[in-house]
Coordinates of C-alpha atoms in Angstrom, one line a residue:
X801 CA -23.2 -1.8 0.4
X802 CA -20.0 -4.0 1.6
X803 CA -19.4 -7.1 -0.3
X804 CA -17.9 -10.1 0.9
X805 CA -16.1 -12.5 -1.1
X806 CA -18.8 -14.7 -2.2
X807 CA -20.8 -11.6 -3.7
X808 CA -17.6 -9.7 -5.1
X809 CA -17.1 -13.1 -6.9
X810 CA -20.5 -13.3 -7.7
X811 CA -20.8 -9.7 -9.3
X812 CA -17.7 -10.4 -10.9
X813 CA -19.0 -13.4 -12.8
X814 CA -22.3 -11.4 -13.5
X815 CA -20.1 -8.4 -15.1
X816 CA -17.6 -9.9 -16.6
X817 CA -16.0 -6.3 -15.8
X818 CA -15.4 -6.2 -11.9
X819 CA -17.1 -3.4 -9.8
X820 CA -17.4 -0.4 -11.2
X821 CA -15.7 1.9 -8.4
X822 CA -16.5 5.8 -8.1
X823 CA -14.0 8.6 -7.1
X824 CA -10.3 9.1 -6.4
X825 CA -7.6 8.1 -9.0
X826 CA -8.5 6.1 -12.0
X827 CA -10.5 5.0 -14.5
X828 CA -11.4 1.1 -13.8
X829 CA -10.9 -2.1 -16.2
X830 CA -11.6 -5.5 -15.5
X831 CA -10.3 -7.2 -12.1
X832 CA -7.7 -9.8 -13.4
X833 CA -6.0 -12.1 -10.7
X834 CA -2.2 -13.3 -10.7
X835 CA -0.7 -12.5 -13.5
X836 CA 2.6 -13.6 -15.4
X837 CA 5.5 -12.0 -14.2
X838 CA 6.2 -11.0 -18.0
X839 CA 3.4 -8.7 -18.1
X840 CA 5.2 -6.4 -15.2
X841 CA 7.8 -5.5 -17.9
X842 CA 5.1 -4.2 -20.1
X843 CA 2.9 -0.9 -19.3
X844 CA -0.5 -1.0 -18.1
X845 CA -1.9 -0.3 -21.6
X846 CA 0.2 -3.5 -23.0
X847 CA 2.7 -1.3 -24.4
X848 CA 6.1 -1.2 -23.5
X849 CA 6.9 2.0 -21.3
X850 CA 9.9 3.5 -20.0
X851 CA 9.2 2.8 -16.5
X852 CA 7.6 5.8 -15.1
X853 CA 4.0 5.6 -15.5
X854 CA 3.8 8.3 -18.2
X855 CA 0.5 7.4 -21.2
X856 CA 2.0 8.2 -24.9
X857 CA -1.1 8.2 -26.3
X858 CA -1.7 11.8 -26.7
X859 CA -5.4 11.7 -25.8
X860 CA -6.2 15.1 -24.5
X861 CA -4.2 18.1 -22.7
X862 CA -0.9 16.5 -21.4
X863 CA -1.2 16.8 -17.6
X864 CA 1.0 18.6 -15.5
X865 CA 3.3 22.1 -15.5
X866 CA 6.0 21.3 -18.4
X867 CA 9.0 20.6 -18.0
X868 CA 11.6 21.4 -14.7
X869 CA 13.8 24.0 -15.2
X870 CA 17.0 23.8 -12.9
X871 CA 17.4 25.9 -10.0
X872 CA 20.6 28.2 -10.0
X873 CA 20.6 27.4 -6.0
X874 CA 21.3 23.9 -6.9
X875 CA 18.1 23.0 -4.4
X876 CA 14.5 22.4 -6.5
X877 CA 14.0 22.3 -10.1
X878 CA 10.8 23.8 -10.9
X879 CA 8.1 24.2 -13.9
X880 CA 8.4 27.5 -15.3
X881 CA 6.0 30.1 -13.2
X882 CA 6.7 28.5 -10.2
X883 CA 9.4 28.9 -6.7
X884 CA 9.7 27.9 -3.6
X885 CA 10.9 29.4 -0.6
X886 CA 12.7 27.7 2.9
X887 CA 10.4 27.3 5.3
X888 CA 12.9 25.2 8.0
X889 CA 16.3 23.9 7.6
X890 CA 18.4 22.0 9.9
X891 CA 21.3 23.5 11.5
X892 CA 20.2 26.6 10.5
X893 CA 16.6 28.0 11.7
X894 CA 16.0 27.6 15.1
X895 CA 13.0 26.7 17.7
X896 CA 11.4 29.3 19.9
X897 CA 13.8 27.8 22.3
X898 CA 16.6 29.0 21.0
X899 CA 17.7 25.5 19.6
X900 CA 18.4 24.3 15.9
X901 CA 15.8 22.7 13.7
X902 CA 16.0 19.2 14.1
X903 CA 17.4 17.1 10.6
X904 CA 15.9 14.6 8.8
X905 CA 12.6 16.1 7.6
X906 CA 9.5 13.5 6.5
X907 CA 5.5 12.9 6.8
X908 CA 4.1 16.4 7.3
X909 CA 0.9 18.2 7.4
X910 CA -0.8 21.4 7.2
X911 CA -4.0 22.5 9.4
X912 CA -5.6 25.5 9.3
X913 CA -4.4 28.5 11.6
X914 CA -6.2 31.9 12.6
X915 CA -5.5 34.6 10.1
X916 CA -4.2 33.2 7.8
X917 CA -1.9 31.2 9.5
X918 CA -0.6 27.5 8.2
X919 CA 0.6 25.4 11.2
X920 CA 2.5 22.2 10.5
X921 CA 3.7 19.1 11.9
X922 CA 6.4 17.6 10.4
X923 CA 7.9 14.6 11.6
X924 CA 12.2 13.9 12.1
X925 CA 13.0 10.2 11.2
X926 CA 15.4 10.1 13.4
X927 CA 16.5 6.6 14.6
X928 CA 18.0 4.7 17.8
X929 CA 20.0 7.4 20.6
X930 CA 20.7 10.8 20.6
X931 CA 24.2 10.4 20.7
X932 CA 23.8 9.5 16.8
X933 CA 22.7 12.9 15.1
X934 CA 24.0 16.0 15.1
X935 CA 20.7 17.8 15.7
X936 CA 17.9 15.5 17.4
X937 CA 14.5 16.7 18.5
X938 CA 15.3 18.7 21.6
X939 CA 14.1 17.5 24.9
X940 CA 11.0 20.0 25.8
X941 CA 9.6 18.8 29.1
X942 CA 6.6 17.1 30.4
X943 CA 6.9 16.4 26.0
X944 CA 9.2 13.3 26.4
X945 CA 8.6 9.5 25.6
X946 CA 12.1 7.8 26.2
X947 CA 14.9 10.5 27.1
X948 CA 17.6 8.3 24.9
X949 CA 15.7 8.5 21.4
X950 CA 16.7 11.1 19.2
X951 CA 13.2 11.4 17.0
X952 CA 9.6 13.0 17.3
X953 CA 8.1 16.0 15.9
X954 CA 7.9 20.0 15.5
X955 CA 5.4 22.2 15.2
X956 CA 5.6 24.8 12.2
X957 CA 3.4 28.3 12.6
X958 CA 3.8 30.0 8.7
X959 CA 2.4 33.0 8.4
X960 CA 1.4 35.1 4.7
X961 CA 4.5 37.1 5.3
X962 CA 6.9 34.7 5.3
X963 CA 7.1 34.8 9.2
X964 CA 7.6 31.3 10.9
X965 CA 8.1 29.7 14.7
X966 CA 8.5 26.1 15.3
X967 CA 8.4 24.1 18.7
X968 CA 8.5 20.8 19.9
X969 CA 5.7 18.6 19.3
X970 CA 6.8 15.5 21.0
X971 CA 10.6 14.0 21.9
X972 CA 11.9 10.6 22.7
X973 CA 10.2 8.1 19.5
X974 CA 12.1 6.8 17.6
X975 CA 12.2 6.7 13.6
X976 CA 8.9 9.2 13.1
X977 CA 8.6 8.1 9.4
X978 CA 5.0 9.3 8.2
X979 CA 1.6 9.4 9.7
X980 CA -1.9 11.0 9.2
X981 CA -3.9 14.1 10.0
X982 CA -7.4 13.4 11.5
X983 CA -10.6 14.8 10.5
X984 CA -10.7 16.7 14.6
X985 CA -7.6 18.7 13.5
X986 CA -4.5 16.1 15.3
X987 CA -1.4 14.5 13.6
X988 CA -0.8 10.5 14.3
X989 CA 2.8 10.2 14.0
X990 CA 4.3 7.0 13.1
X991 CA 7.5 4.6 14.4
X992 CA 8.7 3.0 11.9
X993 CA 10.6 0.7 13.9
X994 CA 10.4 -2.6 16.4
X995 CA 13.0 -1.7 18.5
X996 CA 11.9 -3.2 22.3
X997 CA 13.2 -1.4 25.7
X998 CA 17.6 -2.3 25.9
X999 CA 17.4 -2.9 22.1
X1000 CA 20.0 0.2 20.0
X1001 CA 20.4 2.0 23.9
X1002 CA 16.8 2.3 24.0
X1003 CA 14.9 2.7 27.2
X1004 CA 11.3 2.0 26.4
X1005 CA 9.8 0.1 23.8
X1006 CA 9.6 1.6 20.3
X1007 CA 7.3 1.0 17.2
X1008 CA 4.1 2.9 18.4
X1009 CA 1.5 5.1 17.1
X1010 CA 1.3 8.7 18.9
X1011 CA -0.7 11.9 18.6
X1012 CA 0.3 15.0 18.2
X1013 CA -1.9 18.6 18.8
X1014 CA -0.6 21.5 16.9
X1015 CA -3.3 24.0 18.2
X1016 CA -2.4 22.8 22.2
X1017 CA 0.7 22.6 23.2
X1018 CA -0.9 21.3 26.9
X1019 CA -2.4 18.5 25.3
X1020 CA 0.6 16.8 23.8
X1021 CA 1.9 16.7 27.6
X1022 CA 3.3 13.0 29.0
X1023 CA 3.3 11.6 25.6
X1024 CA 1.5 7.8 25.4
X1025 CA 1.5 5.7 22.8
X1026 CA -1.7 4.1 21.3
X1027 CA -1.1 0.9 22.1
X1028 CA -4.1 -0.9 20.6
X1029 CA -3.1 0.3 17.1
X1030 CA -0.2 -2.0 17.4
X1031 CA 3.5 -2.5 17.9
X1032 CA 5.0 -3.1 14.2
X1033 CA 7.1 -0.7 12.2
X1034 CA 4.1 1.8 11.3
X1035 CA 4.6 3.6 8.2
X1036 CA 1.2 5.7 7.6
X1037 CA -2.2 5.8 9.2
X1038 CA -5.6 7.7 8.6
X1039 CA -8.7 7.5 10.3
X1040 CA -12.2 7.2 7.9
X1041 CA -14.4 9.8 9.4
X1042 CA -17.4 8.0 9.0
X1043 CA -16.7 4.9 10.5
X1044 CA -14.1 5.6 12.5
X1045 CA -11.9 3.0 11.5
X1046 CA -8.5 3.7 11.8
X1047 CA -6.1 1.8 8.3
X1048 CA -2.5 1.5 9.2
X1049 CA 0.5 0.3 6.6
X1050 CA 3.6 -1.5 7.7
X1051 CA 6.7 -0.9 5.8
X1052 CA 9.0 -4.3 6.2
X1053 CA 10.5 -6.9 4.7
X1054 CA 11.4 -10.4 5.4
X1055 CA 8.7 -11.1 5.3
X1056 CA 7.0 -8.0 3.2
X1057 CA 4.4 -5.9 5.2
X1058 CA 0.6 -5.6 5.8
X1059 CA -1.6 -3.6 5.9
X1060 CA -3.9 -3.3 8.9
X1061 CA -7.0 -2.2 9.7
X1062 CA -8.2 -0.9 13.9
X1063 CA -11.8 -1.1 14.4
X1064 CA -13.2 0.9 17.7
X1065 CA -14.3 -0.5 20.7
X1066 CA -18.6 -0.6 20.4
X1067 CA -19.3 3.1 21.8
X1068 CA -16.0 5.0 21.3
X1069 CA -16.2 8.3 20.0
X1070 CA -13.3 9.9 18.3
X1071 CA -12.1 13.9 19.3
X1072 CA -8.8 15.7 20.8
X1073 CA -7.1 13.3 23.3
X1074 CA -9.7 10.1 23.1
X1075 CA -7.2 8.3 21.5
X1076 CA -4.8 8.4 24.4
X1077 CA -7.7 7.2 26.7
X1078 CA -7.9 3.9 24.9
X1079 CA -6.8 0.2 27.0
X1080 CA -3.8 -1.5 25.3
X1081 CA -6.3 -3.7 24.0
X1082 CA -9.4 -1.5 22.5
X1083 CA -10.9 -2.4 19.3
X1084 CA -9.8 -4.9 17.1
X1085 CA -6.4 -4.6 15.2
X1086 CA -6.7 -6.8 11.6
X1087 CA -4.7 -7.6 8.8
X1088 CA -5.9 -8.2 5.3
X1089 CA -6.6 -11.0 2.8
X1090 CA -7.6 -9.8 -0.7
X1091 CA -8.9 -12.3 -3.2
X1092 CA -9.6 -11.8 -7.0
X1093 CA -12.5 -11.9 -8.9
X1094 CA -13.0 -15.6 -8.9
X1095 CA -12.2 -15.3 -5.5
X1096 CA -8.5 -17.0 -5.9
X1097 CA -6.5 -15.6 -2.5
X1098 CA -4.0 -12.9 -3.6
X1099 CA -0.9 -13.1 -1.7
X1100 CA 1.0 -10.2 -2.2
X1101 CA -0.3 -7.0 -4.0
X1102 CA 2.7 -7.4 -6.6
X1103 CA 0.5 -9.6 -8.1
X1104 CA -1.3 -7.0 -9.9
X1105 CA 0.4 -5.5 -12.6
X1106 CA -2.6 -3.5 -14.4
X1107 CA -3.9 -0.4 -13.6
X1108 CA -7.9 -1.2 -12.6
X1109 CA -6.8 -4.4 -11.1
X1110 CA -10.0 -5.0 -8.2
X1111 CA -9.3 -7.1 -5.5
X1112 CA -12.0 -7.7 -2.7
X1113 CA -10.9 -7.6 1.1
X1114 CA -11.5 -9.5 4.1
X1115 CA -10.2 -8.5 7.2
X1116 CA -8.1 -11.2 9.6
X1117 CA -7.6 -10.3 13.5
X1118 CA -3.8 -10.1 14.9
X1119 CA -3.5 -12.3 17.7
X1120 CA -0.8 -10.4 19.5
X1121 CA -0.8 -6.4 18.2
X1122 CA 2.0 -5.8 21.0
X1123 CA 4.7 -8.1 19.3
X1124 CA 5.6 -9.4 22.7
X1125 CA 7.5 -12.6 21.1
X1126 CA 6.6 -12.5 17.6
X1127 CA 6.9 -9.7 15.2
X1128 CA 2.8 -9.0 14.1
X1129 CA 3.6 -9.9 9.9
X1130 CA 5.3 -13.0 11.4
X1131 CA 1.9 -14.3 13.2
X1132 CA 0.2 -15.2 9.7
X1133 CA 1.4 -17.9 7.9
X1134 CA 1.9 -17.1 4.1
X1135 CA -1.6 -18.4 3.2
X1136 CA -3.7 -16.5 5.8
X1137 CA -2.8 -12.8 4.5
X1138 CA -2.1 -10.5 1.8
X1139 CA 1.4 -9.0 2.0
X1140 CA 3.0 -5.8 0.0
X1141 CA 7.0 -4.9 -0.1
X1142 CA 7.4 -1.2 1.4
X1143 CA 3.9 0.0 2.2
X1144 CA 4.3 3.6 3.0
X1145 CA 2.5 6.8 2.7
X1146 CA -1.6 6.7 3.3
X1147 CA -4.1 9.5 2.8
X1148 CA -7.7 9.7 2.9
X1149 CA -9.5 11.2 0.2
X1150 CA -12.7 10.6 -2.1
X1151 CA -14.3 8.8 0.6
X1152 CA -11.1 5.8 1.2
X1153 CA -8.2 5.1 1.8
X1154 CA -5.2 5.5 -0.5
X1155 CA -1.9 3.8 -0.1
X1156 CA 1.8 2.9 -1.4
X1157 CA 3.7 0.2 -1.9
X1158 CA 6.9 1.7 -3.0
X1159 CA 8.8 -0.9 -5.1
X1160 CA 9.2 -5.0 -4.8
X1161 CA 12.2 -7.0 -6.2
X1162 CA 13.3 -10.4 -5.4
X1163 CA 11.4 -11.0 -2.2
X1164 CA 8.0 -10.3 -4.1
X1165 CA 6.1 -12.6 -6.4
X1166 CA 6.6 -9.9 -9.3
X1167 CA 9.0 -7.0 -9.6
X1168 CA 7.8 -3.0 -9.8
X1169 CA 8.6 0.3 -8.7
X1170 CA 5.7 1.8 -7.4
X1171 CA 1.7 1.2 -6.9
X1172 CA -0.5 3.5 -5.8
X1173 CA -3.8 1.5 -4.5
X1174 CA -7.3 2.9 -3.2
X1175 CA -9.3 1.2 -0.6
X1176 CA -12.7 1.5 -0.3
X1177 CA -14.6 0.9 3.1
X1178 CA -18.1 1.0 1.5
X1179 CA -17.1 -2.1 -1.3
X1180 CA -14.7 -3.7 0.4
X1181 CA -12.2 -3.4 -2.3
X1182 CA -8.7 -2.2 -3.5
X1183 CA -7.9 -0.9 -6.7
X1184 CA -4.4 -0.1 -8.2
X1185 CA -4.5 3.5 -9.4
X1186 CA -1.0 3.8 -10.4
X1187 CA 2.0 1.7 -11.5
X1188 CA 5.3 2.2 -12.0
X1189 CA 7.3 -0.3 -13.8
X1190 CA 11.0 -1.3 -13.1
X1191 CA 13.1 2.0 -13.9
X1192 CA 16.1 0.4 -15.9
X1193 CA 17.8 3.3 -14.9
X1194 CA 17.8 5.5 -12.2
X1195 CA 20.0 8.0 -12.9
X1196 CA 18.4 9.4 -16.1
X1197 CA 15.5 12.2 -15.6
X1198 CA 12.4 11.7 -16.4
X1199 CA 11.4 8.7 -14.5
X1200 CA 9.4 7.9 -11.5
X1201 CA 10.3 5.2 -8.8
X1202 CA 10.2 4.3 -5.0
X1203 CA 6.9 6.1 -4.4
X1204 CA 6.6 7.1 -0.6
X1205 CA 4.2 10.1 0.9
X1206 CA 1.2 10.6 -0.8
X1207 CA -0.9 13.3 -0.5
X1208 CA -4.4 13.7 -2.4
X1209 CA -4.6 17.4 -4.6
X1210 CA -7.3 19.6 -4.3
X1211 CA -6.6 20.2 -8.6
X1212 CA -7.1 16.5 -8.8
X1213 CA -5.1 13.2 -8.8
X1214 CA -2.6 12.8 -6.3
X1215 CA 0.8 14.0 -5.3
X1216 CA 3.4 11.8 -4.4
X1217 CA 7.3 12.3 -2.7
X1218 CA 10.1 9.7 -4.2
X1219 CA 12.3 7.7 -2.3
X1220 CA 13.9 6.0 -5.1
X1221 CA 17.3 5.4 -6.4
X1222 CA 19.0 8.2 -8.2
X1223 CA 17.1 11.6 -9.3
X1224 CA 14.6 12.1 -6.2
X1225 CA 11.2 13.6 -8.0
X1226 CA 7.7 15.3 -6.5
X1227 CA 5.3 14.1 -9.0
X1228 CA 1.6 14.2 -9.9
X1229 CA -0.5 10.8 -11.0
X1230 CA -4.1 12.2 -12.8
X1231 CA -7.3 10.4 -12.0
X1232 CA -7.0 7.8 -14.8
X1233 CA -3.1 7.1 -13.5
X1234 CA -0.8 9.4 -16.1
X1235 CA 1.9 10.8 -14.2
X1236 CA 3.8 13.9 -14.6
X1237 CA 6.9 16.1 -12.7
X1238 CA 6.5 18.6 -10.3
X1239 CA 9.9 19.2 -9.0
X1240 CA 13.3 17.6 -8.9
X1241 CA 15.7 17.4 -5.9
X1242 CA 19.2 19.0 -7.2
X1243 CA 20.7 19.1 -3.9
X1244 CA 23.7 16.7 -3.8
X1245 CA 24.5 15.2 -0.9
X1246 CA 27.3 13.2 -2.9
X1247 CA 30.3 14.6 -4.8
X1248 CA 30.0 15.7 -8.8
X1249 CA 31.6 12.1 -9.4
X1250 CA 29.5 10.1 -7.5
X1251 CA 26.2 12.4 -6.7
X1252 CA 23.9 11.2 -4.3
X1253 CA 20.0 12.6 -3.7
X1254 CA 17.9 12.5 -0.4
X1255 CA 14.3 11.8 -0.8
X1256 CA 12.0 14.1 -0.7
X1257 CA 9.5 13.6 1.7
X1258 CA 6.0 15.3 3.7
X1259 CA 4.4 16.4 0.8
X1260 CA 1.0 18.5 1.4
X1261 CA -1.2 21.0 0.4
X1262 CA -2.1 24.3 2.8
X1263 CA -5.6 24.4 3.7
X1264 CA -6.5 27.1 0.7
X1265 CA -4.6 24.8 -1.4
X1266 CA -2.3 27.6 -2.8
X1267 CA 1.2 26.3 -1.5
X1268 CA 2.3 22.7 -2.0
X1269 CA 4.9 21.8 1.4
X1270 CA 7.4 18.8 0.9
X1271 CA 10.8 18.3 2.5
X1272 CA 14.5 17.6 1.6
X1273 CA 14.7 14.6 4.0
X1274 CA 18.7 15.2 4.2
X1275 CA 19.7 17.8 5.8
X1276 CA 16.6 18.4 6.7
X1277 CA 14.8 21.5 4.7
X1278 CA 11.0 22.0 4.6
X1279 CA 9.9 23.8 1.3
X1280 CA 7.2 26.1 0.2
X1281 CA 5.9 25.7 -3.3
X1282 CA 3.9 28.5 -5.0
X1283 CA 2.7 28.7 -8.7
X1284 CA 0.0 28.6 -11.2
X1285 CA -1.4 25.1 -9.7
X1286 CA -4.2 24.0 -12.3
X1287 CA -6.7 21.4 -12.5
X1288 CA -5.1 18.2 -14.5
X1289 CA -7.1 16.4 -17.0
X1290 CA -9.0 13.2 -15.5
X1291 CA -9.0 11.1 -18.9
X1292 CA -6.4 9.5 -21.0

């Protein structure tokens, strides 16, 4: 059943609880509207916290692997039990062409080879000319968008033994931040950028959604961009299987970000290379208004600030998805849509959509460090599954900030990737929202004064769910992660 505002607000009133939701990350409490900004300093639970998410009750097994040990390679701290191995590194490994591994690893994803085989497509956030980087996505041909842009994507073939290849995907985007597999085996990698044709030496416009084949390499041939998903700075995307419906988030500022939702021309049928097919103007491209349980409009998503928070969702068209004057998130006034500071990673799982908004400050009604929210397609709703409060400081272990790529666990919960300041973490975040470390980043990029941590980006699960991938954004390394992976506990 899909509610619309007058029968979420309706239930609401009836329940006095919200809508009880079913599946993915959380237990559910009551749907509260705007709240004070005070309450953001506080924990979920109305206890203060230290920022990170973590529940100091002591209610059941303590989820997660214990704690990370450090690495003597100075690379990835790990739980006891557990390794990793180097699956690509820039500078170092090379494509089947002979030439280096691109740099600046992010959104990845694994799809099921023969024989065992992983194959992965990992994006290269990689921004404005070539000229820029050291090692930019080479230029394959018949595989290139706009000759000048340094970005795209590489295909990586893993095998049991160790053994690896990696080719070009696509060349000539621009700022491939994340993306999203689809259910027909693709990856839809995303431009995180607006950047028009003569804009930062660029040739062709920039800020597009394209897909990539890793079983095909014919297929990926005269890349085009999907035009009627919109011309913004894409962050993430996934496609519900059901419906069809493509959800999209926009990671921006001034002013903060939407998130969107593409809706099929009547007839289309999703597969390997429809989406290329598609006019400029196909479907309808929307943005979203949330409201709370007395149906009071939400304006940004920093409004919630406890884990269960409901909101109910309408959906409001984009008058102009190319951008041809206006920037899309500048087309709604303040009123008309519910904005978010740094929406970014997006995967589907448990039958919807979950997303990130990775931190909001000044700009933002009320301050945080990370929310993990689930949208449902069925209700109509979002939830907030996770929240991070403001991280006083950065630079001390042990705390979680700047959530970014998200990826859902077959052991349950989700993983997410940090892009925060200071210690860069992979962490887990259990069904009812307790959080716990993975690994740590202990490659400095800075000196022993001053250190300096890239984020750690792509994370995903191989098919058989036995190796977790993520990358070390700078340089550009793609790890494999192998352990004793459990199920976590789904309860406080």
């Amino acid at each position: 059943m899909s509610f619309t505002r007058r029968e979420f607000t309706r239930q609401s009133a009836l329940t006095g609880a919200g809508i009880a939701l079913t599946g993915a990350v959380g237990a559910l409490a009551t749907a509260p509207g705007a709240l004070a900004a005070e309450d953001a300093r506080h924990g979920h639970d109305g206890h203060d916290h230290d920022g990170h998410g973590h529940d100091h009750h002591g209610h059941g097994r303590e989820p997660g692997y214990g704690p990370l040990l450090p690495d003597p390679k100075g690379i990835l701290a790990l739980p006891a039990g557990f390794s990793y191995r180097i699956v690509t590194h820039s500078g170092v490994t090379k494509l089947e062409s002979g030439e280096y591994t691109p740099s600046n690893h992010d959104g990845t994803a694994a799809f099921e080879g023969p024989r065992g085989v992983t194959l992965l497509v990992n994006n290269h956030e990689l921004s404005g000319t070539r000229a820029k980087w050291q090692y930019p996505v080479p230029l394959t041909e018949g595989l290139v968008y706009d000759p000048v842009a340094a970005g795209g994507c590489t295909v990586v073939e893993t095998r049991r033994d160790g053994r690896t290849a990696e080719w070009v995907g696509i060349a000539g985007t621009s700022t491939n931040c994340a993306g999203g597999s689809t259910s027909w085996g693709t990856w839809l990698t995303c431009e995180e950028t607006e950047d028009k044709a003569g804009k930062n030496g660029l040739l062709k416009d920039h800020g597009y959604v394209f897909e990539v084949d890793p079983y095909d390499k014919r297929a990926n041939r005269d890349p085009r961009p999907i035009k009627a998903f919109g011309r913004y700075a894409h962050e993430a995307v996934v496609i519900d299987p059901k419906r069809g419906h493509a959800y999209l988030t926009e990671d921006a500022s001034g002013p903060n970000g939407l998130l969107y939702r593409w809706v099929p021309p009547h007839g289309f049928k999703h597969g390997r290379g429809k989406l290329r097919t598609l006019a400029d103007d196909a479907g309808v491209l929307q943005a979203t208004r949330c409201f709370d349980k007395s149906g009071r409009f939400v304006d940004d998503l920093s409004r919630a600030t406890k884990i269960g928070t409901v909101y109910g969702v309408d959906w409001v068209d984009v008058p102009d998805r190319d951008a041809k004057k206006v920037s899309v998130r500048k087309q709604f006034a303040d009123t008309d849509i519910t904005r978010a500071r740094k929406l970014e990673g997006m995967w589907w799982g448990d039958g919807g959509a979950y997303f990130v908004s990775s931190f909001a400050r000044d700009e933002s009604p009320v301050q945080h460090d990370g929310q993990v929210w689930f949208y449902d397609p069925k209700r109509r709703t979002v939830t907030l599954k996770v929240l991070l409060g403001v991280n006083a400081d950065p630079s001390k272990d042990g705390a979680f900030d700047g959530p970014d790529n998200i990826t859902v666990s077959p052991y349950g919960g989700i993983v997410i990737s940090e892009d925060g300041e200071g210690i860069q973490h992979l962490f887990g975040a259990t069904e009812s929202g307790r959080t716990y470390p993975i690994a740590r980043n202990e490659l400095n990029a800075g000196t022993a004064e001053d250190p300096s941590y890239s984020e750690i980006a792509g994370v995903t699960f191989s098919p058989d769910g036995k190796t977790l991938f993520a990358n070390i954004q700078t340089p550009g390394i793609m790890l494999a992660i192998t352990g004793p992976w459990k199920r976590q506990p789904n309860r406080h």
